[in-house]
CSV table of C-alpha atoms in Angstrom, one decimal:
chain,number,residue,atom,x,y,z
A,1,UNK,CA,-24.1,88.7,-105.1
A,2,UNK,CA,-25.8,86.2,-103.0
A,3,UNK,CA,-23.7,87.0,-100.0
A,4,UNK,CA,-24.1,90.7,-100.5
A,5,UNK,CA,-27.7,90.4,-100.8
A,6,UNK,CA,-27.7,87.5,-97.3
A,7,UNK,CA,-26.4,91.2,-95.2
A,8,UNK,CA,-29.9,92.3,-95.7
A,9,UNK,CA,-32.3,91.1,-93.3
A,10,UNK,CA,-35.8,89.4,-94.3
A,11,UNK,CA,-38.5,88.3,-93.1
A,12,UNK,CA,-39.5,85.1,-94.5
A,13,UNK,CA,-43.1,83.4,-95.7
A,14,UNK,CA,-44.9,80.2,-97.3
A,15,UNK,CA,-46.4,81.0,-100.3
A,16,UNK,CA,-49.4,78.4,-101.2
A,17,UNK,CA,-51.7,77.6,-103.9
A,18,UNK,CA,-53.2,74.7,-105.2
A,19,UNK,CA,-51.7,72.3,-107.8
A,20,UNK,CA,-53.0,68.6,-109.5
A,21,UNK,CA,-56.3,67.8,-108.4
A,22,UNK,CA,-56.2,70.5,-105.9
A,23,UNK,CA,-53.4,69.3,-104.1
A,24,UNK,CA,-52.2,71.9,-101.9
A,25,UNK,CA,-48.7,73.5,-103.0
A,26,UNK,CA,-45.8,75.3,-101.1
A,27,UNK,CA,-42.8,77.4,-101.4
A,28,UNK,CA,-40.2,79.3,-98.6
A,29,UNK,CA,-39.9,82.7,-99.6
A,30,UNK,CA,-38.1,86.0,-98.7
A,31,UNK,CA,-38.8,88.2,-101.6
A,32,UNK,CA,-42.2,88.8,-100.5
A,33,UNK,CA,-42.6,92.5,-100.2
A,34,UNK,CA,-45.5,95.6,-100.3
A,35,UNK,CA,-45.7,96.8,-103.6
A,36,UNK,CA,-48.5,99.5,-103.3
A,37,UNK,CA,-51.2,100.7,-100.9
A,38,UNK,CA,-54.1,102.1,-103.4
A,39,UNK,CA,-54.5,99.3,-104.6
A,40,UNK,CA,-53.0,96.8,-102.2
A,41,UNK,CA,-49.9,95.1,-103.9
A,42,UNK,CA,-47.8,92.3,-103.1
A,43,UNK,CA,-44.7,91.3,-105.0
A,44,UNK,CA,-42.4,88.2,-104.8
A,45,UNK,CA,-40.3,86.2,-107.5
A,46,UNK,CA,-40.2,82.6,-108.1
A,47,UNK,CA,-37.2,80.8,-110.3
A,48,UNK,CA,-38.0,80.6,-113.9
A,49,UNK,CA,-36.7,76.6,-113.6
A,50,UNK,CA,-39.1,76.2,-110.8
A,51,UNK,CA,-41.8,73.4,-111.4
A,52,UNK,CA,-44.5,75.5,-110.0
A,53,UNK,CA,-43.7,78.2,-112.0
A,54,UNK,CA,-46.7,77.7,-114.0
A,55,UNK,CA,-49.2,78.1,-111.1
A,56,UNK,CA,-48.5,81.5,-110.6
A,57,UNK,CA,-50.4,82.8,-114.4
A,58,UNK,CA,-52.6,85.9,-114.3
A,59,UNK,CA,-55.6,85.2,-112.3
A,60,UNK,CA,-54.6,82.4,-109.9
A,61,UNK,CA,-55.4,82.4,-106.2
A,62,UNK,CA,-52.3,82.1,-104.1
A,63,UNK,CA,-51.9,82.7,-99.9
A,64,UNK,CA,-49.1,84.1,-97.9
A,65,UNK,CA,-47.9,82.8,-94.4
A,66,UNK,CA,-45.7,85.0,-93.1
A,67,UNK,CA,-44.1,83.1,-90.2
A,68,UNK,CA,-43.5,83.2,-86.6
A,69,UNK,CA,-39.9,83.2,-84.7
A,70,UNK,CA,-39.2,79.7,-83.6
A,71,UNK,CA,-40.1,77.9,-87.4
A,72,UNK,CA,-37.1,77.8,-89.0
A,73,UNK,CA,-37.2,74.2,-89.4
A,74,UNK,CA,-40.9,74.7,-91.2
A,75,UNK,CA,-39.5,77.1,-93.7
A,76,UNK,CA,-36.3,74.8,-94.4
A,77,UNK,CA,-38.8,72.1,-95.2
A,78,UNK,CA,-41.0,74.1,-97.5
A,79,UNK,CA,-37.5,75.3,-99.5
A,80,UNK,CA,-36.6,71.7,-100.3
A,81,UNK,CA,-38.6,70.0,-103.5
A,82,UNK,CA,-40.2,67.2,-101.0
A,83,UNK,CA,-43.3,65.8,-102.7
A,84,UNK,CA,-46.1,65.9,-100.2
A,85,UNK,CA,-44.6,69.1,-98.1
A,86,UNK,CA,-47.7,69.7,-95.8
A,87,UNK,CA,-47.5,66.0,-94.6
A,88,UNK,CA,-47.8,66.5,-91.0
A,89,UNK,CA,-47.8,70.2,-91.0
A,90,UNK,CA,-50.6,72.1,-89.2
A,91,UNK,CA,-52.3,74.1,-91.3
A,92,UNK,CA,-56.2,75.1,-92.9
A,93,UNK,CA,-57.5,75.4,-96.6
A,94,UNK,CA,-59.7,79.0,-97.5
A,95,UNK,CA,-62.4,78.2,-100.3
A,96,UNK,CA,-60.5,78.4,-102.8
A,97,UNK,CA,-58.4,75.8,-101.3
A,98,UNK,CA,-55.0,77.8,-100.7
A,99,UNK,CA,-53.2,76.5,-98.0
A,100,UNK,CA,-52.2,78.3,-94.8
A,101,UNK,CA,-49.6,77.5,-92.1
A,102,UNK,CA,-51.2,77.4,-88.9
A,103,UNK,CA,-47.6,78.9,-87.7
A,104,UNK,CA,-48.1,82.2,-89.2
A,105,UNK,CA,-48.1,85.5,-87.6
A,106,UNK,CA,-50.2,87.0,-90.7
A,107,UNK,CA,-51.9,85.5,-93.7
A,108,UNK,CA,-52.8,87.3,-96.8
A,109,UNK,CA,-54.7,85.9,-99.7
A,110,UNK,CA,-53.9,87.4,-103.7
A,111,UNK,CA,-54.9,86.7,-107.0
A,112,UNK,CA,-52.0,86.6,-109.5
A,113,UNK,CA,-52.3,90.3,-111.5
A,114,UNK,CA,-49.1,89.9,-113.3
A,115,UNK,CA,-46.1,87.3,-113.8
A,116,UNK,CA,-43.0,88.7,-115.7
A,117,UNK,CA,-40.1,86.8,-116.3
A,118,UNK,CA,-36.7,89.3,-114.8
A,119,UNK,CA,-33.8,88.4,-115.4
A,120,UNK,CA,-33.8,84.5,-114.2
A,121,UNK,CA,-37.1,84.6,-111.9
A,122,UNK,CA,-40.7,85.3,-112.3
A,123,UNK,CA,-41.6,88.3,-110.9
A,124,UNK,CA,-45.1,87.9,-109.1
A,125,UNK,CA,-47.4,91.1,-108.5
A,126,UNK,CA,-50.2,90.1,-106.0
A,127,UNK,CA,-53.5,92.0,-106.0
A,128,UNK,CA,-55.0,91.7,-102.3
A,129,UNK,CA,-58.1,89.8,-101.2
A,130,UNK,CA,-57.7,89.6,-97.6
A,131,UNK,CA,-56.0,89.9,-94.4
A,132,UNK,CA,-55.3,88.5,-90.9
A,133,UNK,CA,-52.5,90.0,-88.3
A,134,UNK,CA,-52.1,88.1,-85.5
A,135,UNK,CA,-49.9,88.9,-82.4
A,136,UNK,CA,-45.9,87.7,-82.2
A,137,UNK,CA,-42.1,87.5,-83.2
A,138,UNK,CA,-41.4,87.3,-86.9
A,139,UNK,CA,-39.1,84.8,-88.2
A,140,UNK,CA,-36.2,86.4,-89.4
A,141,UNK,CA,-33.2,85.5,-92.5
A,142,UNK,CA,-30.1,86.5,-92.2
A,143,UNK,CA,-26.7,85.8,-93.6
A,144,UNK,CA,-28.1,82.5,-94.4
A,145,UNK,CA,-29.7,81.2,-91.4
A,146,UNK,CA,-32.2,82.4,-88.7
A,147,UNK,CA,-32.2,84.9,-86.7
A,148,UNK,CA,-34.5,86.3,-83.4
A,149,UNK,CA,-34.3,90.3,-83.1
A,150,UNK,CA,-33.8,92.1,-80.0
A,151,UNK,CA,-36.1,94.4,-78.6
């Protein structure tokens, strides 16, 4: 299944919120996808045997960096379980303390409208708060690595 599903190309994005005393909290994902225009959806799934499962419950404030070609290596780093992920990593807190990478070609911020176990993930629907859209190449996944599209 996972190799069928690698043929399909993704874009790929850091999800971040904030965890323990604030401390800011990060994920690589490439589920993220539109969900609904009126109103503005989001959806993306998490593991169910993830430790941050639990900061995605109804009503929690969580930000998307979708990210520019050229970051692989950032992604790789924010898909391992490293402790302090954003050590080193250039990137700015909103208000609500959400962290975004300053490599992003687009940020989006969310509150958490529903999180429904499926199957062996939690599905995560995203109501939208904002948006930025900035100019670029998206990083691309495919068949397990990272890929740049041609024009």
């Amino acid at each position: 299944m996972r190799r069928v599903c690698g043929r399909y190309a993704t874009g790929v994005a850091v999800i971040g919120t904030c965890g323990d005393q604030g401390r800011p909290v990060g994920l690589t994902v490439n589920s993220f996808a539109s969900l609904s225009l009126a109103p503005p959806l989001i959806l993306w799934s998490l593991a169910l045997h993830s430790p941050n499962a639990g900061l995605f419950a109804p009503g929690a404030h969580f930000g998307v960096s979708i990210l520019r070609a050229g970051y692989g290596e950032l992604a790789r780093r924010f898909a391992t379980p490293a402790a302090d992920k954003f050590a080193g990593v250039a990137h700015r807190r909103c208000e609500r303390g959400v962290p975004y990478m300053d490599a992003a070609l687009a940020t989006l911020a969310f509150s958490v409208e529903r999180a429904d176990p499926v199957g062996d993930h939690l599905l995560i629907v995203g109501a939208v708060e904002g948006f930025e859209a900035g100019e670029g190449e998206p990083l691309v996944f495919f068949g397990g690595d990272f890929v740049r599209i041609a024009a």
